[in-house]
Structure formats: structure tokens, C-alpha cells
PDB file of C-alpha atoms in Angstrom:
ATOM      1  CA  MET A  14     113.904 110.018 129.150  1.00 72.00           C
ATOM      2  CA  THR A  15     112.532 107.867 126.349  1.00 90.00           C
ATOM      3  CA  HIS A  16     115.775 107.808 124.382  1.00 90.00           C
ATOM      4  CA  ASP A  17     117.410 105.993 127.318  1.00 95.00           C
ATOM      5  CA  TYR A  18     114.801 103.244 126.955  1.00 97.00           C
ATOM      6  CA  TYR A  19     115.611 102.913 123.259  1.00 98.00           C
ATOM      7  CA  ALA A  20     119.363 102.809 123.925  1.00 98.00           C
ATOM      8  CA  ARG A  21     118.894  99.359 125.477  1.00 98.00           C
ATOM      9  CA  GLN A  22     118.940  96.254 123.309  1.00 98.00           C
ATOM     10  CA  SER A  23     115.797  94.217 122.807  1.00 97.00           C
ATOM     11  CA  ALA A  24     115.614  90.443 122.504  1.00 96.00           C
ATOM     12  CA  PHE A  25     115.683  90.936 118.736  1.00 97.00           C
ATOM     13  CA  SER A  26     118.368  93.638 118.436  1.00 98.00           C
ATOM     14  CA  ASN A  27     120.667  91.962 120.980  1.00 97.00           C
ATOM     15  CA  PRO A  28     123.946  90.993 119.245  1.00 98.00           C
ATOM     16  CA  GLY A  29     124.592  88.328 121.889  1.00 97.00           C
ATOM     17  CA  ARG A  30     128.032  86.786 121.543  1.00 96.00           C
ATOM     18  CA  HIS A  31     128.947  89.479 119.012  1.00 98.00           C
ATOM     19  CA  ALA A  32     128.434  92.431 121.379  1.00 98.00           C
ATOM     20  CA  ALA A  33     132.152  93.234 121.588  1.00 97.00           C
ATOM     21  CA  LEU A  34     132.404  93.263 117.804  1.00 97.00           C
ATOM     22  CA  LEU A  35     129.660  95.888 117.498  1.00 98.00           C
ATOM     23  CA  ALA A  36     131.192  97.939 120.306  1.00 96.00           C
ATOM     24  CA  ARG A  37     134.413  98.197 118.275  1.00 96.00           C
ATOM     25  CA  LEU A  38     132.647  99.704 115.285  1.00 97.00           C
ATOM     26  CA  PRO A  39     132.791 103.499 114.815  1.00 95.00           C
ATOM     27  CA  SER A  40     129.996 105.314 116.619  1.00 95.00           C
ATOM     28  CA  ARG A  41     129.151 107.934 113.963  1.00 97.00           C
ATOM     29  CA  VAL A  42     125.675 107.354 112.555  1.00 98.00           C
ATOM     30  CA  HIS A  43     126.859 107.918 108.979  1.00 98.00           C
ATOM     31  CA  ASP A  44     129.636 105.337 109.336  1.00 98.00           C
ATOM     32  CA  LEU A  45     127.326 102.734 110.857  1.00 98.00           C
ATOM     33  CA  ALA A  46     124.656 103.270 108.207  1.00 98.00           C
ATOM     34  CA  GLN A  47     127.280 102.909 105.489  1.00 98.00           C
ATOM     35  CA  THR A  48     128.543  99.704 107.102  1.00 98.00           C
ATOM     36  CA  VAL A  49     125.039  98.220 107.163  1.00 98.00           C
ATOM     37  CA  SER A  50     124.369  99.231 103.548  1.00 98.00           C
ATOM     38  CA  GLU A  51     127.342  97.118 102.447  1.00 98.00           C
ATOM     39  CA  LEU A  52     126.535  94.091 104.610  1.00 98.00           C
ATOM     40  CA  CYS A  53     123.109  93.247 103.174  1.00 98.00           C
ATOM     41  CA  ILE A  54     121.660  92.613  99.749  1.00 98.00           C
ATOM     42  CA  TYR A  55     117.955  93.151  99.078  1.00 98.00           C
ATOM     43  CA  ASP A  56     116.708  89.907  97.562  1.00 97.00           C
ATOM     44  CA  VAL A  57     114.069  91.400  95.241  1.00 96.00           C
ATOM     45  CA  VAL A  58     116.603  93.527  93.334  1.00 97.00           C
ATOM     46  CA  ALA A  59     119.721  91.355  93.739  1.00 98.00           C
ATOM     47  CA  GLU A  60     119.848  90.165  90.136  1.00 98.00           C
ATOM     48  CA  ASP A  61     118.689  93.421  88.532  1.00 97.00           C
ATOM     49  CA  PHE A  62     120.878  95.759  90.608  1.00 98.00           C
ATOM     50  CA  TYR A  63     123.916  93.562  91.322  1.00 98.00           C
ATOM     51  CA  GLY A  64     123.809  90.782  88.727  1.00 97.00           C
ATOM     52  CA  HIS A  65     123.664  88.279  91.581  1.00 97.00           C
ATOM     53  CA  ARG A  66     121.228  85.375  91.630  1.00 97.00           C
ATOM     54  CA  ILE A  67     120.190  84.174  95.083  1.00 98.00           C
ATOM     55  CA  SER A  68     119.782  80.460  95.694  1.00 97.00           C
ATOM     56  CA  ALA A  69     116.587  79.055  97.173  1.00 97.00           C
ATOM     57  CA  GLU A  70     118.522  78.063 100.299  1.00 97.00           C
ATOM     58  CA  ARG A  71     119.947  81.530 100.874  1.00 97.00           C
ATOM     59  CA  GLN A  72     116.579  83.148 100.152  1.00 98.00           C
ATOM     60  CA  GLN A  73     115.493  81.897 103.570  1.00 97.00           C
ATOM     61  CA  GLU A  74     117.814  84.429 105.239  1.00 98.00           C
ATOM     62  CA  ILE A  75     115.094  87.068 104.888  1.00 98.00           C
ATOM     63  CA  HIS A  76     113.247  85.251 107.694  1.00 97.00           C
ATOM     64  CA  LEU A  77     116.050  85.559 110.266  1.00 97.00           C
ATOM     65  CA  ARG A  78     114.539  87.360 113.240  1.00 94.00           C
ATOM     66  CA  GLY A  79     117.392  88.374 115.528  1.00 96.00           C
ATOM     67  CA  VAL A  80     120.615  90.325 115.099  1.00 98.00           C
ATOM     68  CA  GLU A  81     122.704  87.602 116.715  1.00 97.00           C
ATOM     69  CA  ALA A  82     121.529  85.138 114.054  1.00 96.00           C
ATOM     70  CA  MET A  83     122.127  87.730 111.313  1.00 98.00           C
ATOM     71  CA  LEU A  84     125.673  88.307 112.560  1.00 98.00           C
ATOM     72  CA  ASP A  85     126.282  84.558 112.766  1.00 97.00           C
ATOM     73  CA  ARG A  86     125.427  84.307 109.080  1.00 98.00           C
ATOM     74  CA  LEU A  87     127.408  87.394 108.077  1.00 98.00           C
ATOM     75  CA  LEU A  88     130.544  86.213 109.879  1.00 98.00           C
ATOM     76  CA  ALA A  89     130.211  82.747 108.358  1.00 97.00           C
ATOM     77  CA  LEU A  90     130.338  84.425 104.942  1.00 97.00           C
ATOM     78  CA  ASP A  91     133.169  86.836 105.778  1.00 97.00           C
ATOM     79  CA  HIS A  92     134.935  87.313 109.111  1.00 94.00           C
ATOM     80  CA  ARG A  93     134.967  91.134 108.823  1.00 93.00           C
ATOM     81  CA  LEU A  94     132.025  93.496 109.192  1.00 95.00           C
ATOM     82  CA  GLY A  95     132.988  95.622 106.241  1.00 92.00           C
ATOM     83  CA  PRO A  96     132.391  96.123 102.520  1.00 95.00           C
ATOM     84  CA  ARG A  97     131.882  92.836 100.723  1.00 96.00           C
ATOM     85  CA  PRO A  98     130.752  91.527  97.317  1.00 97.00           C
ATOM     86  CA  PRO A  99     127.082  90.612  96.776  1.00 97.00           C
ATOM     87  CA  SER A 100     127.733  86.904  97.271  1.00 98.00           C
ATOM     88  CA  LYS A 101     129.061  87.535 100.788  1.00 98.00           C
ATOM     89  CA  ARG A 102     126.223  89.768 101.919  1.00 98.00           C
ATOM     90  CA  LEU A 103     123.302  88.785 104.117  1.00 98.00           C
ATOM     91  CA  VAL A 104     120.150  88.292 102.058  1.00 98.00           C
ATOM     92  CA  GLY A 105     117.493  90.508 103.558  1.00 98.00           C
ATOM     93  CA  ARG A 106     114.888  93.169 103.169  1.00 98.00           C
ATOM     94  CA  CYS A 107     114.411  96.648 104.583  1.00 98.00           C
ATOM     95  CA  ASP A 108     113.805  95.403 108.127  1.00 98.00           C
ATOM     96  CA  HIS A 109     117.220  93.698 108.195  1.00 98.00           C
ATOM     97  CA  TYR A 110     118.987  96.948 107.386  1.00 98.00           C
ATOM     98  CA  ALA A 111     116.911  98.842 109.947  1.00 98.00           C
ATOM     99  CA  LEU A 112     117.347  96.299 112.739  1.00 98.00           C
ATOM    100  CA  LEU A 113     121.101  95.937 112.197  1.00 98.00           C
ATOM    101  CA  LEU A 114     121.557  99.709 112.375  1.00 98.00           C
ATOM    102  CA  THR A 115     119.312  99.915 115.432  1.00 98.00           C
ATOM    103  CA  SER A 116     121.427  97.253 117.143  1.00 98.00           C
ATOM    104  CA  MET A 117     124.702  99.004 116.272  1.00 98.00           C
ATOM    105  CA  LEU A 118     123.463 102.336 117.575  1.00 98.00           C
ATOM    106  CA  ARG A 119     122.209 100.769 120.785  1.00 98.00           C
ATOM    107  CA  ALA A 120     125.612  99.103 121.167  1.00 98.00           C
ATOM    108  CA  HIS A 121     126.995 102.656 121.425  1.00 98.00           C
ATOM    109  CA  ASP A 122     124.307 103.758 123.921  1.00 98.00           C
ATOM    110  CA  ILE A 123     122.459 105.775 121.294  1.00 98.00           C
ATOM    111  CA  GLY A 124     118.673 105.750 121.502  1.00 98.00           C
ATOM    112  CA  ALA A 125     117.399 104.018 118.367  1.00 98.00           C
ATOM    113  CA  ARG A 126     114.278 102.213 117.217  1.00 98.00           C
ATOM    114  CA  MET A 127     112.775 100.707 114.092  1.00 98.00           C
ATOM    115  CA  ARG A 128     109.856 102.539 112.482  1.00 98.00           C
ATOM    116  CA  GLY A 129     107.367 100.979 110.123  1.00 98.00           C
ATOM    117  CA  GLY A 130     105.698 103.075 107.481  1.00 98.00           C
ATOM    118  CA  PHE A 131     105.744 104.062 103.832  1.00 98.00           C
ATOM    119  CA  ALA A 132     108.441 105.581 101.600  1.00 98.00           C
ATOM    120  CA  ARG A 133     107.647 107.675  98.557  1.00 97.00           C
ATOM    121  CA  TYR A 134     111.139 107.473  97.023  1.00 97.00           C
ATOM    122  CA  PHE A 135     110.998 103.980  95.524  1.00 97.00           C
ATOM    123  CA  ASN A 136     108.042 104.190  93.183  1.00 96.00           C
ATOM    124  CA  PRO A 137     106.862 107.662  92.109  1.00 94.00           C
ATOM    125  CA  GLY A 138     103.216 108.230  92.925  1.00 95.00           C
ATOM    126  CA  TYR A 139     103.110 105.450  95.519  1.00 97.00           C
ATOM    127  CA  PHE A 140     104.039 105.054  99.170  1.00 98.00           C
ATOM    128  CA  GLU A 141     105.782 101.695  99.454  1.00 98.00           C
ATOM    129  CA  ASP A 142     105.824  99.602 102.620  1.00 98.00           C
ATOM    130  CA  HIS A 143     109.198 100.163 104.273  1.00 98.00           C
ATOM    131  CA  TRP A 144     111.187 100.082 107.524  1.00 98.00           C
ATOM    132  CA  VAL A 145     113.854 102.541 108.620  1.00 98.00           C
ATOM    133  CA  CYS A 146     115.822 103.304 111.766  1.00 98.00           C
ATOM    134  CA  GLU A 147     115.039 106.345 113.899  1.00 98.00           C
ATOM    135  CA  TYR A 148     117.667 107.607 116.359  1.00 98.00           C
ATOM    136  CA  PHE A 149     117.802 110.393 118.906  1.00 98.00           C
ATOM    137  CA  ASP A 150     120.303 113.106 118.034  1.00 97.00           C
ATOM    138  CA  VAL A 151     121.341 114.609 121.372  1.00 96.00           C
ATOM    139  CA  ARG A 152     122.921 117.627 119.657  1.00 96.00           C
ATOM    140  CA  THR A 153     119.637 118.768 118.136  1.00 96.00           C
ATOM    141  CA  SER A 154     117.284 117.020 120.601  1.00 96.00           C
ATOM    142  CA  ARG A 155     115.278 115.410 117.814  1.00 97.00           C
ATOM    143  CA  TRP A 156     114.523 111.980 116.421  1.00 98.00           C
ATOM    144  CA  VAL A 157     116.096 111.479 112.987  1.00 98.00           C
ATOM    145  CA  LEU A 158     115.117 108.930 110.330  1.00 98.00           C
ATOM    146  CA  VAL A 159     117.954 106.981 108.703  1.00 98.00           C
ATOM    147  CA  ASP A 160     117.590 104.640 105.728  1.00 98.00           C
ATOM    148  CA  ALA A 161     120.591 102.307 105.834  1.00 98.00           C
ATOM    149  CA  GLN A 162     119.558 100.440 102.679  1.00 98.00           C
ATOM    150  CA  PHE A 163     121.372 102.772 100.309  1.00 97.00           C
ATOM    151  CA  ASP A 164     124.825 101.671  99.233  1.00 96.00           C
ATOM    152  CA  ALA A 165     126.368 103.213  96.109  1.00 96.00           C
ATOM    153  CA  VAL A 166     124.276 100.977  93.836  1.00 97.00           C
ATOM    154  CA  TRP A 167     120.959 101.978  95.402  1.00 97.00           C
ATOM    155  CA  ARG A 168     121.917 105.661  95.430  1.00 95.00           C
ATOM    156  CA  LYS A 169     122.716 105.595  91.736  1.00 95.00           C
ATOM    157  CA  LYS A 170     119.564 103.674  90.819  1.00 95.00           C
ATOM    158  CA  LEU A 171     117.219 105.975  92.750  1.00 95.00           C
ATOM    159  CA  ALA A 172     119.115 109.260  92.274  1.00 93.00           C
ATOM    160  CA  LEU A 173     118.080 110.352  95.750  1.00 92.00           C
ATOM    161  CA  LYS A 174     117.582 114.073  96.239  1.00 92.00           C
ATOM    162  CA  PHE A 175     117.987 113.938 100.018  1.00 96.00           C
ATOM    163  CA  ASP A 176     120.461 112.620 102.581  1.00 97.00           C
ATOM    164  CA  PRO A 177     119.430 109.083 103.653  1.00 97.00           C
ATOM    165  CA  ASP A 178     121.112 109.808 106.997  1.00 98.00           C
ATOM    166  CA  ASP A 179     118.342 112.367 107.626  1.00 98.00           C
ATOM    167  CA  VAL A 180     115.274 111.304 105.664  1.00 98.00           C
ATOM    168  CA  PRO A 181     112.679 114.102 105.420  1.00 98.00           C
ATOM    169  CA  ARG A 182     109.394 113.305 107.136  1.00 98.00           C
ATOM    170  CA  SER A 183     107.644 114.085 103.862  1.00 97.00           C
ATOM    171  CA  GLU A 184     109.585 111.261 102.156  1.00 98.00           C
ATOM    172  CA  PHE A 185     108.906 108.591 104.760  1.00 98.00           C
ATOM    173  CA  LEU A 186     105.582 108.523 106.562  1.00 98.00           C
ATOM    174  CA  VAL A 187     105.393 106.432 109.709  1.00 98.00           C
ATOM    175  CA  ALA A 188     102.295 104.254 109.736  1.00 98.00           C
ATOM    176  CA  ALA A 189     100.372 106.757 111.871  1.00 98.00           C
ATOM    177  CA  GLN A 190     101.015 109.583 109.400  1.00 98.00           C
ATOM    178  CA  ALA A 191      99.816 107.399 106.533  1.00 98.00           C
ATOM    179  CA  TRP A 192      96.657 106.403 108.421  1.00 98.00           C
ATOM    180  CA  ILE A 193      95.801 109.977 109.342  1.00 98.00           C
ATOM    181  CA  ALA A 194      96.514 111.169 105.794  1.00 98.00           C
ATOM    182  CA  CYS A 195      93.947 108.702 104.483  1.00 98.00           C
ATOM    183  CA  ARG A 196      91.372 109.105 107.241  1.00 98.00           C
ATOM    184  CA  ARG A 197      91.443 112.885 107.593  1.00 97.00           C
ATOM    185  CA  GLU A 198      93.264 114.458 104.685  1.00 97.00           C
ATOM    186  CA  GLY A 199      91.790 112.708 101.672  1.00 96.00           C
ATOM    187  CA  ALA A 200      94.838 110.656 100.707  1.00 97.00           C
ATOM    188  CA  ASP A 201      94.148 107.631  98.513  1.00 97.00           C
ATOM    189  CA  GLY A 202      94.659 104.444 100.532  1.00 97.00           C
ATOM    190  CA  SER A 203      95.280 102.454  97.343  1.00 97.00           C
ATOM    191  CA  ARG A 204      98.587 104.326  97.009  1.00 97.00           C
ATOM    192  CA  PHE A 205      99.923 102.760 100.217  1.00 98.00           C
ATOM    193  CA  GLY A 206     101.283  99.220 100.378  1.00 98.00           C
ATOM    194  CA  ILE A 207     103.336  96.960  98.124  1.00 97.00           C
ATOM    195  CA  GLU A 208     102.484  97.915  94.575  1.00 92.00           C
ATOM    196  CA  PHE A 209     104.204  95.035  92.762  1.00 88.00           C
ATOM    197  CA  ALA A 210     102.296  92.537  94.924  1.00 92.00           C
ATOM    198  CA  LYS A 211      99.031  94.507  94.682  1.00 94.00           C
ATOM    199  CA  LEU A 212      98.789  94.558  98.470  1.00 97.00           C
ATOM    200  CA  ARG A 213      97.572  98.020  99.327  1.00 97.00           C
ATOM    201  CA  GLY A 214      94.826  99.945 101.036  1.00 98.00           C
ATOM    202  CA  LEU A 215      93.663 101.075 104.453  1.00 98.00           C
ATOM    203  CA  TRP A 216      93.746  97.495 105.750  1.00 98.00           C
ATOM    204  CA  PHE A 217      97.465  97.346 104.917  1.00 98.00           C
ATOM    205  CA  ILE A 218      98.188 100.581 106.779  1.00 98.00           C
ATOM    206  CA  ALA A 219      96.293  99.188 109.782  1.00 98.00           C
ATOM    207  CA  GLY A 220      98.623  96.183 109.881  1.00 98.00           C
ATOM    208  CA  SER A 221     101.617  98.509 109.766  1.00 98.00           C
ATOM    209  CA  LEU A 222     100.232 100.422 112.744  1.00 98.00           C
ATOM    210  CA  VAL A 223     100.273  97.246 114.836  1.00 98.00           C
ATOM    211  CA  ARG A 224     103.827  96.323 113.812  1.00 98.00           C
ATOM    212  CA  ASP A 225     105.044  99.879 114.435  1.00 98.00           C
ATOM    213  CA  LEU A 226     103.465  99.845 117.896  1.00 98.00           C
ATOM    214  CA  ALA A 227     105.314  96.610 118.664  1.00 98.00           C
ATOM    215  CA  ALA A 228     108.603  98.133 117.478  1.00 98.00           C
ATOM    216  CA  LEU A 229     108.014 101.161 119.716  1.00 98.00           C
ATOM    217  CA  ASN A 230     107.879  98.628 122.544  1.00 97.00           C
ATOM    218  CA  ARG A 231     111.206  97.160 121.348  1.00 97.00           C
ATOM    219  CA  VAL A 232     109.561  94.084 119.828  1.00 97.00           C
ATOM    220  CA  GLU A 233     110.876  94.174 116.269  1.00 98.00           C
ATOM    221  CA  MET A 234     108.992  91.765 114.033  1.00 98.00           C
ATOM    222  CA  LEU A 235     109.250  90.763 110.388  1.00 98.00           C
ATOM    223  CA  PRO A 236     107.203  92.944 108.012  1.00 98.00           C
ATOM    224  CA  TRP A 237     105.077  89.957 107.026  1.00 98.00           C
ATOM    225  CA  ASP A 238     104.345  88.703 110.548  1.00 98.00           C
ATOM    226  CA  THR A 239     100.658  88.942 111.405  1.00 98.00           C
ATOM    227  CA  TRP A 240      98.819  88.622 114.707  1.00 98.00           C
ATOM    228  CA  GLY A 241      96.009  90.089 116.740  1.00 98.00           C
ATOM    229  CA  ALA A 242      94.114  93.013 115.254  1.00 98.00           C
ATOM    230  CA  GLN A 243      95.920  93.073 111.928  1.00 98.00           C
ATOM    231  CA  PRO A 244      93.256  92.806 109.208  1.00 98.00           C
ATOM    232  CA  GLN A 245      93.168  90.126 106.554  1.00 96.00           C
ATOM    233  CA  ALA A 246      94.143  91.142 103.008  1.00 96.00           C
ATOM    234  CA  ASP A 247      91.576  93.450 101.389  1.00 96.00           C
ATOM    235  CA  ALA A 248      89.431  93.453 104.531  1.00 97.00           C
ATOM    236  CA  LYS A 249      86.777  96.145 104.867  1.00 97.00           C
ATOM    237  CA  LEU A 250      87.176  97.817 108.246  1.00 98.00           C
ATOM    238  CA  ASP A 251      83.999  98.370 110.235  1.00 98.00           C
ATOM    239  CA  THR A 252      83.292 101.335 112.497  1.00 98.00           C
ATOM    240  CA  ALA A 253      84.784  99.698 115.589  1.00 98.00           C
ATOM    241  CA  ALA A 254      87.967  98.733 113.751  1.00 98.00           C
ATOM    242  CA  LEU A 255      88.355 102.218 112.302  1.00 98.00           C
ATOM    243  CA  ALA A 256      87.987 103.737 115.772  1.00 98.00           C
ATOM    244  CA  PHE A 257      90.575 101.333 117.204  1.00 98.00           C
ATOM    245  CA  PHE A 258      93.133 102.133 114.518  1.00 98.00           C
ATOM    246  CA  ASP A 259      92.372 105.850 114.859  1.00 98.00           C
ATOM    247  CA  GLU A 260      93.443 105.502 118.503  1.00 98.00           C
ATOM    248  CA  LEU A 261      96.594 103.573 117.570  1.00 98.00           C
ATOM    249  CA  ALA A 262      97.538 106.243 115.054  1.00 98.00           C
ATOM    250  CA  GLN A 263      97.153 109.023 117.599  1.00 98.00           C
ATOM    251  CA  LEU A 264      99.340 107.181 120.107  1.00 98.00           C
ATOM    252  CA  THR A 265     102.111 106.136 117.729  1.00 98.00           C
ATOM    253  CA  LEU A 266     102.205 109.535 116.019  1.00 98.00           C
ATOM    254  CA  ALA A 267     103.791 111.038 119.159  1.00 97.00           C
ATOM    255  CA  PRO A 268     105.720 108.240 120.921  1.00 97.00           C
ATOM    256  CA  GLU A 269     107.427 110.575 123.404  1.00 97.00           C
ATOM    257  CA  SER A 270     104.223 112.228 124.612  1.00 97.00           C
ATOM    258  CA  ASN A 271     102.433 108.876 124.722  1.00 98.00           C
ATOM    259  CA  PHE A 272     105.349 106.730 125.904  1.00 97.00           C
ATOM    260  CA  HIS A 273     103.654 105.223 128.967  1.00 97.00           C
ATOM    261  CA  ALA A 274     100.286 104.895 127.218  1.00 98.00           C
ATOM    262  CA  LEU A 275     101.951 102.925 124.414  1.00 98.00           C
ATOM    263  CA  GLN A 276     103.507 100.573 126.919  1.00 97.00           C
ATOM    264  CA  ARG A 277     100.251 100.102 128.834  1.00 97.00           C
ATOM    265  CA  LEU A 278      98.328  99.374 125.652  1.00 98.00           C
ATOM    266  CA  TYR A 279     100.912  96.909 124.393  1.00 97.00           C
ATOM    267  CA  ASP A 280     101.161  95.089 127.727  1.00 96.00           C
ATOM    268  CA  SER A 281      97.414  94.813 128.276  1.00 97.00           C
ATOM    269  CA  ASP A 282      95.777  94.358 124.874  1.00 98.00           C
ATOM    270  CA  ASP A 283      95.925  91.028 123.036  1.00 97.00           C
ATOM    271  CA  ARG A 284      94.986  92.810 119.824  1.00 98.00           C
ATOM    272  CA  VAL A 285      98.454  94.364 119.624  1.00 98.00           C
ATOM    273  CA  ARG A 286     100.757  92.386 121.930  1.00 97.00           C
ATOM    274  CA  VAL A 287     102.924  89.880 120.081  1.00 97.00           C
ATOM    275  CA  PRO A 288     101.893  86.342 121.112  1.00 96.00           C
ATOM    276  CA  PRO A 289     104.254  83.365 121.444  1.00 94.00           C
ATOM    277  CA  GLN A 290     103.367  82.418 117.858  1.00 95.00           C
ATOM    278  CA  VAL A 291     102.728  84.681 114.869  1.00 97.00           C
ATOM    279  CA  PHE A 292     101.717  83.887 111.304  1.00 97.00           C
ATOM    280  CA  ASN A 293     104.470  84.315 108.713  1.00 97.00           C
ATOM    281  CA  ALA A 294     102.450  85.410 105.674  1.00 97.00           C
ATOM    282  CA  LEU A 295     105.257  84.674 103.192  1.00 96.00           C
ATOM    283  CA  ARG A 296     105.879  81.164 104.462  1.00 97.00           C
ATOM    284  CA  GLN A 297     102.169  80.667 105.146  1.00 97.00           C
ATOM    285  CA  ARG A 298     102.756  79.085 108.505  1.00 97.00           C
ATOM    286  CA  ALA A 299     102.756  79.834 112.225  1.00 96.00           C
ATOM    287  CA  GLU A 300     106.162  80.474 113.778  1.00 95.00           C
ATOM    288  CA  ALA A 301     107.302  80.678 117.391  1.00 94.00           C
ATOM    289  CA  VAL A 302     108.862  83.982 118.414  1.00 91.00           C
ATOM    290  CA  GLY A 303     109.182  83.390 122.137  1.00 69.00           C
ATOM    291  CA  GLU A 304     112.718  82.193 121.540  1.00 57.00           C
ATOM    292  CA  LEU A 305     114.705  83.502 118.617  1.00 52.00           C
ATOM    293  CA  GLN A 306     115.430  80.818 116.067  1.00 40.00           C
ATOM    294  CA  HIS A 307     118.884  80.559 114.495  1.00 39.00           C
ATOM    295  CA  ASP A 308     117.971  77.924 111.950  1.00 41.00           C
ATOM    296  CA  LEU A 309     116.564  78.723 108.516  1.00 41.00           C
ATOM    297  CA  ALA A 310     114.224  75.722 108.316  1.00 42.00           C
TER     298      ALA A 310
END
């Protein structure tokens, strides 16, 4: 069963020397999501939401790729994995929250995976680039979306009208849903992306499709890593590219039905398989991902 595959740690979700620590955490999804929400601080809103200014040195924590390195940093700040003040939290973005929760769930043999897509609950009228965790609920035999980013501060700021432990599929569209909405249902591609950075459009959704495919193969990359078929900013997609991304959307829309096809495509196609080096678009440089890096240089 596919959820057994996703119950195993990846190279990126592996807590390494901290495995026993994660195993001691409570196994309830709500408790783990709450724990994660109080371990990280989202750099973009740190000063506005928390009154906490992040130093240039600590800003580099958003580029940490693996859970073991994230836990190293968290435990250096505070020896307990529990509620902590903003200054003791790991500086990250949505992928940090999602990967930490994915790792914790896998540590309890719960099928979990990161999903890349677009949330409509941050900026009314727009679907903002976002990552969440998706886990398999054995009681209901369904995959459930969980957004672990929402501590008490976030909940108050956004006044959420749904339970972030069970995000409605209408509130978070995986990349495939967003692509199909634009290609077939008349949705406006300019409403999908990162509005404050003016990075949006069908090309952006195409890049998310590639990253989501990698995550479905338990290769969890940074949201700004680029490789292979991911289009350049503002690229116009030709007929061949549109057909390719149409295929990716169909496959990633139903990961269970297409489980083996997704693996075959990822293993055989250089357009989607993560190479030994990717391009970090924020740092504007190539970075090795064959071995997880613990340094912040």
C-alpha cells in the first residue's frame, strides 16, 4: 500500500541522530502539528507578527535542507522540542513546517508526505505558493492535508474558518489542481504564485508540478530550488511544454492510482529527476544536494 511507502523516512526527512527524540513525541497528529507550529518562525512575518527581527546570519536557516540539520539547530537554541519564544525558534518557511511534521509522523510509522501547491487563505483573491503535509488517516482511509504553520499568532492574524489539521481541498490546491484549473476551467494563472514578489502565472505552477512530483517520490526540495523542466520566470510555454505539464498534472493529481507511473517517470526522466546539483534561486547559485549540508554557508 502506498501509505507504507510514505511511512518511511527519506534522506531529507530522516532525523538521524535525533530519531529517538522524535519517537518520544506524542503520536497524535494534532499534537505534532502544534509542536511544529511553536518550533519555527516564518522569516517574512517575524517582525510584523512577533516583533522579532532576524539577523542576517540566522536568515540563512531557511536554506537548511534536512530534518537532522534543522533539529541540530533547534536543539542548539533550546534543548527541548516544545513551545519557545521567537528568538529560540528555527527560522524557516512553509516547507520547514511541512517537512518537520512529515518527519515526525513518519517517526511514528504514519504515512506522510509533503505537497506543493497553492493556498487561498493567506491573501484573499490569490492562491499563494505554499507547502503542507499530507498524511494517511487509517480510520477514514483518506489522505488529509495539515498546515502546521499556524500557532496562536497565525490563527489570530488570519482568523481561519477551518481546522488546519484538516485543510479543505478547496482551500489548498495541490499543484496539479491549480494547473488543471487554469488549463481546463478558465482560472486566471496570474492569481497563482507569490503575489508580493510578483512571481505568478502558468510557468510558476509548472515549476510547482515538478517539485511536487519530487516530493511524491520522497525527495523533498526547497521551494526555490530549480532544475530540469522547470520554466524560467515569466516563460511562455510552447505546445510541447504544455503537453508535458498536462501529463504531470494528471499523474500527480491521483498519486495512489498512478503510484508506479510516478516512480517510473521520476527515475527515468531527467526533466523531473533531481540532479546532484540544483539552482537555489534565492541565493542565485548552484548547490549540491547529493549529500545533505549541515552548514549555513
